């Protein structure tokens, strides 16, 4: 299986879409849809056909790239990356579908950016040479920033600059940490190396590793995002076009969590254990603060954005509990939140396309005309506050159960976040669909068949995972990461 | 003087000979086209000569005590020549709009290049000063060249007076250094090894008492260098001169002058062997350099934030970039010097390519808008009108901002490597903060390019009209874009060249 082919395919598809839009209008979206379908199909078939055991990291390709620094082009896969890539590809499909009518300006270039960013994100999930990882980490930002800055809403330039600077600054810290690690490798082994599995064998003194860990942690915490470095997120999510928001919430935030799991916890186990109380506290503060802020928003997309901060707090808390159950909960949260927040942002986009406003004060009483949209919205806000039977419930439940064994008090506080999420979920639903209608009734049509397809596929997945979480958790029973985590805790005790 | 020495001086000799020939050519026939072609030919021949020398040269060649030709200097000279060819081409676009014949311009340009050539190979304070003055005086003529422009007198006077001050400070500094070491050669060690032992004892004793003079001397010397590199706090002339000078000359100031001065500074600095770890280290010197570097990074970036005029913005950003580049001077041990050289040359290459790209676009659009002041907003919506030019700017800006896919990122990666190995955490923090501030104004330019312009909602003069570019221009634009991205993705193409030379 070739991940490189996957990324090249997406790039090529994007370029083709850009080119063909100039030849024949409206062809770009079909090309993009087809590209994502083909790539997704290829990935699924290749996964089935392969003989690797992905419960440990399987190196797929490793060739020299920049020889003066011993930098290599190395990609690897394990179940964590596979699940996240599948999520990415599925949401890419959703992104193409929600952009179908929304984008009318420079359509070809739009789809080019969309597919390029997907390619970059897949690169992030598979790179195991740290320079390569950083390369993808930065490159995926460019098209996403372009999506916000060109096709965003009224305040798009500000949001795009804020987003870019937050992520760029924090990732420079990570770059310094990466270079330091390779230099330590040079001191210990006599050769620079950026290869992840080489680094795992390094013997790092705690005094150094705690600073290096912080370099990585800050970069990933900004992406996750966690309080106090979250403030780019509400702006970026609000100003981005619908597909941009879906991509940001559904996939981009997951790169932060992925980084925490893959790099922070595994490269610096001891330093992470020492730092865990701070991180867990940050996670709980994010949960409560995000929920509180979501409740106070008038802007529909801002509300959903703050709810993302709240949900990602669970991931942070669970990851730094060093507990197998909590870890599974964290991974499941990534998937569940990816689906549910994507759905809510898609909802916001659909409402915006009908009434050209995101303000909750301008909404209300939509249920009369749009019962189907209302039904889905109810289901998705129920998912957001963790109704049993939907994926988020299992995810948050596992996270809390796991975390409770290590931080009982923090976990109890975190559980209040669930109440908060029920409140803002209801604010969202009632504000939009109940009450008196503010706009002309005729303006608000019910879901088109394309929108119906988007919503029903998302909901079907949420319900499926909710009832049968082992479809994902099964991959992580004998995961090497869990073993690593158990070892870490064993060492620290 | 052996044949080898003559051979290694060849590139500089070609340029010097070219100047004489140009003067004869002017006496024979005054034609702008002719002198342009001649100048470009001279530069190209010199470029070829330095390249063949660069490939062949096994070891550094000491030509008299004044000059030492090594592959690093040759590479820098190649960069100078490439930039000068770009300047010549841009000047030809600019000078056609007037009726006069401008032969002098090209002679002055060649003189600047000769000065730069002497600087990058000099190994002695005397040859340094020679090159320095040749460069400065010719530049004064060029900076004030467009007599009709409203800024020309102000600009050239500002540059002349400040440059003369800086030179005299530098001379005083050199005198102080001489009073300490008893030699005008960069490397004091060589004096000790080569000459009789009693002299070396003399030098050592002499040096022992008056180290203060040496320090003051180096400080004064740095005033001259910092002025030319426009390092804070000697940067005040930069924005005005950048803005007032004709665009090709601005490019010359930004590239040729800075490369040459920086290379000579590196040679001088590394000959003094001031390292973080060794005993001979002089912490005051390192501290001084760090202050220059940090101040330039922060001040340059902060002042660029509010600039509307593109040339002023680039002036401030160049201050910051010279600050970043100073990082390579602070290395821990003689073993790291090679990495420092590679980093500096890679970074300079990226910087030169980006500068050429941006000033080329400035020149093209300036002519189109028919105004001397080009603001960032004049580039509105260029991506949709002139995609190739816009991509050129985007790649250049991303390169300056140090974003992956471009050369600038690899350059920054080199610098960070040097800084991490020397464990200069303050410099690293300043670099990170500086890059963060820098993103504000770099991204603003890029967003302006992408603005979707509706004709009804903006003032009429801002509506972008598509430029028609000649095939030659289009071709060179493509070449520069491909080169900067290619070297950004496969830096080995250049990196290996720099590694294998020494």
PDB file of C-alpha atoms in Angstrom, chain A residues 27-286:
ATOM      1  CA  UNK A  27     -16.860  20.327 -13.250  1.00  0.00           C
ATOM      2  CA  UNK A  28     -14.515  20.920 -10.294  1.00  0.00           C
ATOM      3  CA  UNK A  29     -16.901  19.570  -7.678  1.00  0.00           C
ATOM      4  CA  UNK A  30     -17.530  16.387  -9.622  1.00  0.00           C
ATOM      5  CA  UNK A  31     -13.824  15.846 -10.123  1.00  0.00           C
ATOM      6  CA  UNK A  32     -13.197  16.381  -6.412  1.00  0.00           C
ATOM      7  CA  UNK A  33     -15.999  14.067  -5.394  1.00  0.00           C
ATOM      8  CA  UNK A  34     -14.703  11.403  -7.698  1.00  0.00           C
ATOM      9  CA  UNK A  35     -11.140  11.872  -6.487  1.00  0.00           C
ATOM     10  CA  UNK A  36     -12.085  11.474  -2.847  1.00  0.00           C
ATOM     11  CA  UNK A  37     -14.238   8.433  -3.635  1.00  0.00           C
ATOM     12  CA  UNK A  38     -11.501   6.765  -5.652  1.00  0.00           C
ATOM     13  CA  UNK A  39      -8.830   7.530  -3.083  1.00  0.00           C
ATOM     14  CA  UNK A  40     -11.044   6.333  -0.251  1.00  0.00           C
ATOM     15  CA  UNK A  41     -11.857   3.177  -2.148  1.00  0.00           C
ATOM     16  CA  UNK A  42      -8.221   2.551  -2.887  1.00  0.00           C
ATOM     17  CA  UNK A  43      -7.287   3.011   0.747  1.00  0.00           C
ATOM     18  CA  UNK A  44     -10.005   0.640   1.940  1.00  0.00           C
ATOM     19  CA  UNK A  45      -9.097  -2.043  -0.588  1.00  0.00           C
ATOM     20  CA  UNK A  46      -5.398  -1.712   0.106  1.00  0.00           C
ATOM     21  CA  UNK A  47      -6.057  -2.015   3.824  1.00  0.00           C
ATOM     22  CA  UNK A  48      -7.965  -5.224   3.320  1.00  0.00           C
ATOM     23  CA  UNK A  49      -5.368  -6.672   1.041  1.00  0.00           C
ATOM     24  CA  UNK A  50      -2.359  -5.931   3.185  1.00  0.00           C
ATOM     25  CA  UNK A  51      -0.785  -8.463   5.492  1.00  0.00           C
ATOM     26  CA  UNK A  52       0.691  -6.062   8.017  1.00  0.00           C
ATOM     27  CA  UNK A  53      -0.259  -6.178  11.651  1.00  0.00           C
ATOM     28  CA  UNK A  54      -1.066  -2.584  12.404  1.00  0.00           C
ATOM     29  CA  UNK A  55      -1.244  -2.906  16.150  1.00  0.00           C
ATOM     30  CA  UNK A  56       2.356  -1.743  16.087  1.00  0.00           C
ATOM     31  CA  UNK A  57       3.770   0.917  13.849  1.00  0.00           C
ATOM     32  CA  UNK A  58       4.499  -0.553  10.400  1.00  0.00           C
ATOM     33  CA  UNK A  59       7.090   1.242   8.333  1.00  0.00           C
ATOM     34  CA  UNK A  60       5.893   1.553   4.749  1.00  0.00           C
ATOM     35  CA  UNK A  61       8.571   3.568   3.066  1.00  0.00           C
ATOM     36  CA  UNK A  62      11.921   4.990   4.076  1.00  0.00           C
ATOM     37  CA  UNK A  63      14.192   6.744   1.630  1.00  0.00           C
ATOM     38  CA  UNK A  64      16.841   9.412   2.058  1.00  0.00           C
ATOM     39  CA  UNK A  65      15.631  12.921   1.449  1.00  0.00           C
ATOM     40  CA  UNK A  66      17.991  15.617   2.712  1.00  0.00           C
ATOM     41  CA  UNK A  67      21.244  13.839   3.181  1.00  0.00           C
ATOM     42  CA  UNK A  68      23.186  16.684   4.781  1.00  0.00           C
ATOM     43  CA  UNK A  69      20.943  16.396   7.839  1.00  0.00           C
ATOM     44  CA  UNK A  70      20.110  12.687   7.522  1.00  0.00           C
ATOM     45  CA  UNK A  71      16.509  13.540   6.927  1.00  0.00           C
ATOM     46  CA  UNK A  72      14.431  10.796   5.411  1.00  0.00           C
ATOM     47  CA  UNK A  73      11.111  10.446   3.708  1.00  0.00           C
ATOM     48  CA  UNK A  74       9.569   7.875   6.024  1.00  0.00           C
ATOM     49  CA  UNK A  75       5.919   6.939   6.373  1.00  0.00           C
ATOM     50  CA  UNK A  76       4.368   4.419   8.718  1.00  0.00           C
ATOM     51  CA  UNK A  77       0.911   3.280   9.704  1.00  0.00           C
ATOM     52  CA  UNK A  78      -0.748   1.816  12.730  1.00  0.00           C
ATOM     53  CA  UNK A  79      -4.381   1.542  13.751  1.00  0.00           C
ATOM     54  CA  UNK A  80      -4.401   5.024  15.215  1.00  0.00           C
ATOM     55  CA  UNK A  81      -3.340   6.577  11.929  1.00  0.00           C
ATOM     56  CA  UNK A  82      -5.632   4.304   9.948  1.00  0.00           C
ATOM     57  CA  UNK A  83      -8.686   5.310  11.953  1.00  0.00           C
ATOM     58  CA  UNK A  84      -7.807   8.980  11.660  1.00  0.00           C
ATOM     59  CA  UNK A  85      -7.138   8.709   7.916  1.00  0.00           C
ATOM     60  CA  UNK A  86     -10.474   6.999   7.407  1.00  0.00           C
ATOM     61  CA  UNK A  87     -12.132   9.789   9.367  1.00  0.00           C
ATOM     62  CA  UNK A  88     -10.279  12.348   7.252  1.00  0.00           C
ATOM     63  CA  UNK A  89     -11.326  10.797   3.985  1.00  0.00           C
ATOM     64  CA  UNK A  90     -14.932  10.458   5.091  1.00  0.00           C
ATOM     65  CA  UNK A  91     -15.046  14.079   6.192  1.00  0.00           C
ATOM     66  CA  UNK A  92     -13.389  15.088   2.925  1.00  0.00           C
ATOM     67  CA  UNK A  93     -16.409  13.628   1.213  1.00  0.00           C
ATOM     68  CA  UNK A  94     -18.683  15.611   3.506  1.00  0.00           C
ATOM     69  CA  UNK A  95     -16.637  18.752   2.784  1.00  0.00           C
ATOM     70  CA  UNK A  96     -17.051  18.373  -0.944  1.00  0.00           C
ATOM     71  CA  UNK A  97     -20.762  17.816  -0.529  1.00  0.00           C
ATOM     72  CA  UNK A  98     -21.394  20.784   1.749  1.00  0.00           C
ATOM     73  CA  UNK A  99     -19.448  23.062  -0.599  1.00  0.00           C
ATOM     74  CA  UNK A 100     -21.560  21.965  -3.544  1.00  0.00           C
ATOM     75  CA  UNK A 101     -23.752  25.078  -3.729  1.00  0.00           C
ATOM     76  CA  UNK A 102     -21.985  27.338  -1.272  1.00  0.00           C
ATOM     77  CA  UNK A 103     -18.885  28.224  -3.268  1.00  0.00           C
ATOM     78  CA  UNK A 104     -19.467  30.295  -6.370  1.00  0.00           C
ATOM     79  CA  UNK A 105     -16.271  32.292  -6.674  1.00  0.00           C
ATOM     80  CA  UNK A 106     -13.030  30.778  -7.933  1.00  0.00           C
ATOM     81  CA  UNK A 107     -14.462  27.317  -7.562  1.00  0.00           C
ATOM     82  CA  UNK A 108     -11.587  25.426  -9.129  1.00  0.00           C
ATOM     83  CA  UNK A 109      -8.988  26.927  -6.842  1.00  0.00           C
ATOM     84  CA  UNK A 110     -11.262  26.240  -3.862  1.00  0.00           C
ATOM     85  CA  UNK A 111     -11.366  22.513  -4.500  1.00  0.00           C
ATOM     86  CA  UNK A 112      -7.659  22.495  -5.176  1.00  0.00           C
ATOM     87  CA  UNK A 113      -7.068  23.938  -1.710  1.00  0.00           C
ATOM     88  CA  UNK A 114      -9.524  21.548  -0.112  1.00  0.00           C
ATOM     89  CA  UNK A 115      -7.890  18.458  -1.573  1.00  0.00           C
ATOM     90  CA  UNK A 116      -4.371  19.737  -0.924  1.00  0.00           C
ATOM     91  CA  UNK A 117      -5.136  20.243   2.733  1.00  0.00           C
ATOM     92  CA  UNK A 118      -6.547  16.721   2.938  1.00  0.00           C
ATOM     93  CA  UNK A 119      -3.338  15.406   1.416  1.00  0.00           C
ATOM     94  CA  UNK A 120      -1.290  17.360   3.949  1.00  0.00           C
ATOM     95  CA  UNK A 121      -3.338  16.044   6.852  1.00  0.00           C
ATOM     96  CA  UNK A 122      -2.861  12.465   5.697  1.00  0.00           C
ATOM     97  CA  UNK A 123       0.848  13.208   5.590  1.00  0.00           C
ATOM     98  CA  UNK A 124       0.747  14.384   9.197  1.00  0.00           C
ATOM     99  CA  UNK A 125      -0.950  11.174  10.294  1.00  0.00           C
ATOM    100  CA  UNK A 126       1.642   8.956   8.644  1.00  0.00           C
ATOM    101  CA  UNK A 127       5.015  10.723   8.763  1.00  0.00           C
ATOM    102  CA  UNK A 128       7.546   9.183  11.116  1.00  0.00           C
ATOM    103  CA  UNK A 129      10.514  11.271  10.167  1.00  0.00           C
ATOM    104  CA  UNK A 130      10.132  14.270  12.415  1.00  0.00           C
ATOM    105  CA  UNK A 131      11.300  16.760   9.821  1.00  0.00           C
ATOM    106  CA  UNK A 132       8.813  15.301   7.381  1.00  0.00           C
ATOM    107  CA  UNK A 133       6.139  15.463  10.049  1.00  0.00           C
ATOM    108  CA  UNK A 134       6.894  19.116  10.615  1.00  0.00           C
ATOM    109  CA  UNK A 135       6.898  19.697   6.885  1.00  0.00           C
ATOM    110  CA  UNK A 136       3.394  18.279   6.496  1.00  0.00           C
ATOM    111  CA  UNK A 137       2.276  19.958   9.692  1.00  0.00           C
ATOM    112  CA  UNK A 138       3.111  23.333   8.170  1.00  0.00           C
ATOM    113  CA  UNK A 139       2.140  22.611   4.609  1.00  0.00           C
ATOM    114  CA  UNK A 140      -1.399  21.571   5.528  1.00  0.00           C
ATOM    115  CA  UNK A 141      -1.859  25.009   7.095  1.00  0.00           C
ATOM    116  CA  UNK A 142      -1.330  26.909   3.867  1.00  0.00           C
ATOM    117  CA  UNK A 143      -4.384  25.674   1.949  1.00  0.00           C
ATOM    118  CA  UNK A 144      -6.557  25.809   5.056  1.00  0.00           C
ATOM    119  CA  UNK A 145      -5.514  29.396   5.662  1.00  0.00           C
ATOM    120  CA  UNK A 146      -6.327  30.106   2.039  1.00  0.00           C
ATOM    121  CA  UNK A 147      -9.769  28.534   2.491  1.00  0.00           C
ATOM    122  CA  UNK A 148     -10.473  30.855   5.403  1.00  0.00           C
ATOM    123  CA  UNK A 149      -8.904  33.945   3.879  1.00  0.00           C
ATOM    124  CA  UNK A 150     -10.495  33.739   0.444  1.00  0.00           C
ATOM    125  CA  UNK A 151     -13.881  32.131   0.912  1.00  0.00           C
ATOM    126  CA  UNK A 152     -14.546  33.022   4.539  1.00  0.00           C
ATOM    127  CA  UNK A 153     -17.097  35.384   6.013  1.00  0.00           C
ATOM    128  CA  UNK A 154     -16.873  39.103   6.755  1.00  0.00           C
ATOM    129  CA  UNK A 155     -13.902  39.109   9.131  1.00  0.00           C
ATOM    130  CA  UNK A 156     -11.908  36.456   7.314  1.00  0.00           C
ATOM    131  CA  UNK A 157      -8.497  38.092   7.037  1.00  0.00           C
ATOM    132  CA  UNK A 158      -8.233  38.700  10.727  1.00  0.00           C
ATOM    133  CA  UNK A 159      -9.299  35.134  11.495  1.00  0.00           C
ATOM    134  CA  UNK A 160      -6.914  33.653   8.965  1.00  0.00           C
ATOM    135  CA  UNK A 161      -3.935  35.637  10.224  1.00  0.00           C
ATOM    136  CA  UNK A 162      -4.735  34.782  13.830  1.00  0.00           C
ATOM    137  CA  UNK A 163      -5.082  31.117  13.007  1.00  0.00           C
ATOM    138  CA  UNK A 164      -1.856  31.043  11.055  1.00  0.00           C
ATOM    139  CA  UNK A 165       0.207  32.936  13.590  1.00  0.00           C
ATOM    140  CA  UNK A 166      -0.969  30.881  16.548  1.00  0.00           C
ATOM    141  CA  UNK A 167      -0.172  27.620  14.851  1.00  0.00           C
ATOM    142  CA  UNK A 168       3.031  28.829  13.233  1.00  0.00           C
ATOM    143  CA  UNK A 169       4.518  30.281  16.397  1.00  0.00           C
ATOM    144  CA  UNK A 170       3.757  27.209  18.437  1.00  0.00           C
ATOM    145  CA  UNK A 171       5.097  24.927  15.764  1.00  0.00           C
ATOM    146  CA  UNK A 172       8.355  26.864  15.663  1.00  0.00           C
ATOM    147  CA  UNK A 173       8.768  25.860  19.286  1.00  0.00           C
ATOM    148  CA  UNK A 174       8.235  22.296  18.172  1.00  0.00           C
ATOM    149  CA  UNK A 175      10.807  22.749  15.419  1.00  0.00           C
ATOM    150  CA  UNK A 176      13.362  23.874  17.976  1.00  0.00           C
ATOM    151  CA  UNK A 177      12.539  20.817  20.066  1.00  0.00           C
ATOM    152  CA  UNK A 178      12.870  18.591  17.005  1.00  0.00           C
ATOM    153  CA  UNK A 179      16.269  20.031  16.148  1.00  0.00           C
ATOM    154  CA  UNK A 180      17.396  19.653  19.748  1.00  0.00           C
ATOM    155  CA  UNK A 181      16.328  16.015  19.731  1.00  0.00           C
ATOM    156  CA  UNK A 182      18.303  15.333  16.581  1.00  0.00           C
ATOM    157  CA  UNK A 183      21.282  17.082  18.109  1.00  0.00           C
ATOM    158  CA  UNK A 184      20.991  14.934  21.219  1.00  0.00           C
ATOM    159  CA  UNK A 185      20.911  11.938  18.919  1.00  0.00           C
ATOM    160  CA  UNK A 186      24.089  13.294  17.384  1.00  0.00           C
ATOM    161  CA  UNK A 187      25.721  13.574  20.782  1.00  0.00           C
ATOM    162  CA  UNK A 188      24.700  10.081  21.834  1.00  0.00           C
ATOM    163  CA  UNK A 189      25.020   8.126  18.598  1.00  0.00           C
ATOM    164  CA  UNK A 190      27.323  10.306  16.539  1.00  0.00           C
ATOM    165  CA  UNK A 191      24.909  11.110  13.751  1.00  0.00           C
ATOM    166  CA  UNK A 192      21.988  13.450  13.279  1.00  0.00           C
ATOM    167  CA  UNK A 193      18.692  11.638  13.004  1.00  0.00           C
ATOM    168  CA  UNK A 194      15.106  12.756  12.661  1.00  0.00           C
ATOM    169  CA  UNK A 195      13.707   9.257  12.520  1.00  0.00           C
ATOM    170  CA  UNK A 196      10.988   8.674  15.097  1.00  0.00           C
ATOM    171  CA  UNK A 197      11.956   5.126  15.963  1.00  0.00           C
ATOM    172  CA  UNK A 198      15.570   6.142  16.454  1.00  0.00           C
ATOM    173  CA  UNK A 199      14.434   8.696  18.940  1.00  0.00           C
ATOM    174  CA  UNK A 200      12.486   6.148  20.946  1.00  0.00           C
ATOM    175  CA  UNK A 201      15.766   4.476  21.828  1.00  0.00           C
ATOM    176  CA  UNK A 202      17.402   7.662  23.080  1.00  0.00           C
ATOM    177  CA  UNK A 203      18.210   7.951  26.727  1.00  0.00           C
ATOM    178  CA  UNK A 204      17.019  11.389  27.705  1.00  0.00           C
ATOM    179  CA  UNK A 205      17.783  12.910  31.067  1.00  0.00           C
ATOM    180  CA  UNK A 206      14.635  14.294  32.646  1.00  0.00           C
ATOM    181  CA  UNK A 207      16.136  17.756  32.988  1.00  0.00           C
ATOM    182  CA  UNK A 208      16.305  18.080  29.202  1.00  0.00           C
ATOM    183  CA  UNK A 209      13.292  16.038  28.232  1.00  0.00           C
ATOM    184  CA  UNK A 210      10.879  18.151  30.217  1.00  0.00           C
ATOM    185  CA  UNK A 211      11.734  21.215  28.153  1.00  0.00           C
ATOM    186  CA  UNK A 212      11.633  19.312  24.879  1.00  0.00           C
ATOM    187  CA  UNK A 213       8.312  17.791  25.911  1.00  0.00           C
ATOM    188  CA  UNK A 214       6.972  21.305  26.498  1.00  0.00           C
ATOM    189  CA  UNK A 215       8.049  22.338  22.998  1.00  0.00           C
ATOM    190  CA  UNK A 216       5.970  19.557  21.495  1.00  0.00           C
ATOM    191  CA  UNK A 217       3.152  19.918  23.992  1.00  0.00           C
ATOM    192  CA  UNK A 218       2.581  23.600  23.291  1.00  0.00           C
ATOM    193  CA  UNK A 219       2.388  23.006  19.543  1.00  0.00           C
ATOM    194  CA  UNK A 220      -0.169  20.253  19.992  1.00  0.00           C
ATOM    195  CA  UNK A 221      -2.104  22.071  22.701  1.00  0.00           C
ATOM    196  CA  UNK A 222      -2.585  24.999  20.357  1.00  0.00           C
ATOM    197  CA  UNK A 223      -3.965  22.691  17.697  1.00  0.00           C
ATOM    198  CA  UNK A 224      -6.159  20.719  20.078  1.00  0.00           C
ATOM    199  CA  UNK A 225      -6.909  23.490  21.323  1.00  0.00           C
ATOM    200  CA  UNK A 226      -6.658  23.769  25.048  1.00  0.00           C
ATOM    201  CA  UNK A 227      -7.205  26.776  27.253  1.00  0.00           C
ATOM    202  CA  UNK A 228      -5.232  29.194  27.352  1.00  0.00           C
ATOM    203  CA  UNK A 229      -4.133  28.925  23.713  1.00  0.00           C
ATOM    204  CA  UNK A 230      -7.568  28.320  22.247  1.00  0.00           C
ATOM    205  CA  UNK A 231      -8.506  31.789  21.168  1.00  0.00           C
ATOM    206  CA  UNK A 232      -7.753  31.300  17.484  1.00  0.00           C
ATOM    207  CA  UNK A 233     -10.379  28.600  17.239  1.00  0.00           C
ATOM    208  CA  UNK A 234     -13.661  30.506  17.678  1.00  0.00           C
ATOM    209  CA  UNK A 235     -12.533  33.103  15.144  1.00  0.00           C
ATOM    210  CA  UNK A 236     -11.222  30.638  12.595  1.00  0.00           C
ATOM    211  CA  UNK A 237     -14.255  28.361  12.846  1.00  0.00           C
ATOM    212  CA  UNK A 238     -16.700  31.216  12.659  1.00  0.00           C
ATOM    213  CA  UNK A 239     -15.127  32.916   9.676  1.00  0.00           C
ATOM    214  CA  UNK A 240     -14.287  29.843   7.643  1.00  0.00           C
ATOM    215  CA  UNK A 241     -16.608  28.623   4.915  1.00  0.00           C
ATOM    216  CA  UNK A 242     -18.666  25.594   5.950  1.00  0.00           C
ATOM    217  CA  UNK A 243     -16.255  23.049   4.548  1.00  0.00           C
ATOM    218  CA  UNK A 244     -13.412  24.887   6.231  1.00  0.00           C
ATOM    219  CA  UNK A 245     -15.147  24.626   9.595  1.00  0.00           C
ATOM    220  CA  UNK A 246     -15.903  20.969   9.037  1.00  0.00           C
ATOM    221  CA  UNK A 247     -12.284  20.334   8.151  1.00  0.00           C
ATOM    222  CA  UNK A 248     -10.968  22.353  11.090  1.00  0.00           C
ATOM    223  CA  UNK A 249     -13.211  20.806  13.693  1.00  0.00           C
ATOM    224  CA  UNK A 250     -13.388  17.353  12.224  1.00  0.00           C
ATOM    225  CA  UNK A 251      -9.803  16.684  11.325  1.00  0.00           C
ATOM    226  CA  UNK A 252      -7.398  19.486  12.103  1.00  0.00           C
ATOM    227  CA  UNK A 253      -8.015  19.426  15.843  1.00  0.00           C
ATOM    228  CA  UNK A 254      -7.324  15.703  15.732  1.00  0.00           C
ATOM    229  CA  UNK A 255      -3.812  16.297  14.502  1.00  0.00           C
ATOM    230  CA  UNK A 256      -3.119  17.941  17.853  1.00  0.00           C
ATOM    231  CA  UNK A 257      -4.430  14.930  19.743  1.00  0.00           C
ATOM    232  CA  UNK A 258      -2.553  12.610  17.406  1.00  0.00           C
ATOM    233  CA  UNK A 259       0.655  14.485  18.134  1.00  0.00           C
ATOM    234  CA  UNK A 260       0.094  14.195  21.852  1.00  0.00           C
ATOM    235  CA  UNK A 261      -0.434  10.440  21.620  1.00  0.00           C
ATOM    236  CA  UNK A 262       2.288   9.652  19.125  1.00  0.00           C
ATOM    237  CA  UNK A 263       5.026  12.017  20.186  1.00  0.00           C
ATOM    238  CA  UNK A 264       4.561  13.639  23.568  1.00  0.00           C
ATOM    239  CA  UNK A 265       3.449  10.539  25.459  1.00  0.00           C
ATOM    240  CA  UNK A 266       5.811   8.125  23.762  1.00  0.00           C
ATOM    241  CA  UNK A 267       8.962  10.134  23.292  1.00  0.00           C
ATOM    242  CA  UNK A 268       8.874  11.701  26.738  1.00  0.00           C
ATOM    243  CA  UNK A 269       7.046   9.249  28.993  1.00  0.00           C
ATOM    244  CA  UNK A 270       8.631  10.304  32.228  1.00  0.00           C
ATOM    245  CA  UNK A 271       8.338  14.007  31.552  1.00  0.00           C
ATOM    246  CA  UNK A 272       4.706  13.506  30.550  1.00  0.00           C
ATOM    247  CA  UNK A 273       3.909  11.731  33.780  1.00  0.00           C
ATOM    248  CA  UNK A 274       5.426  14.597  35.716  1.00  0.00           C
ATOM    249  CA  UNK A 275       3.558  17.131  33.655  1.00  0.00           C
ATOM    250  CA  UNK A 276       0.264  15.200  33.688  1.00  0.00           C
ATOM    251  CA  UNK A 277      -1.420  17.046  36.587  1.00  0.00           C
ATOM    252  CA  UNK A 278      -0.990  20.368  34.783  1.00  0.00           C
ATOM    253  CA  UNK A 279      -2.203  18.945  31.490  1.00  0.00           C
ATOM    254  CA  UNK A 280      -5.188  17.248  33.084  1.00  0.00           C
ATOM    255  CA  UNK A 281      -6.112  20.463  34.853  1.00  0.00           C
ATOM    256  CA  UNK A 282      -5.877  22.334  31.562  1.00  0.00           C
ATOM    257  CA  UNK A 283      -8.144  19.695  30.070  1.00  0.00           C
ATOM    258  CA  UNK A 284     -10.763  20.142  32.794  1.00  0.00           C
ATOM    259  CA  UNK A 285     -10.590  23.921  32.572  1.00  0.00           C
ATOM    260  CA  UNK A 286     -11.104  23.608  28.802  1.00  0.00           C
TER     261      UNK A 286
END
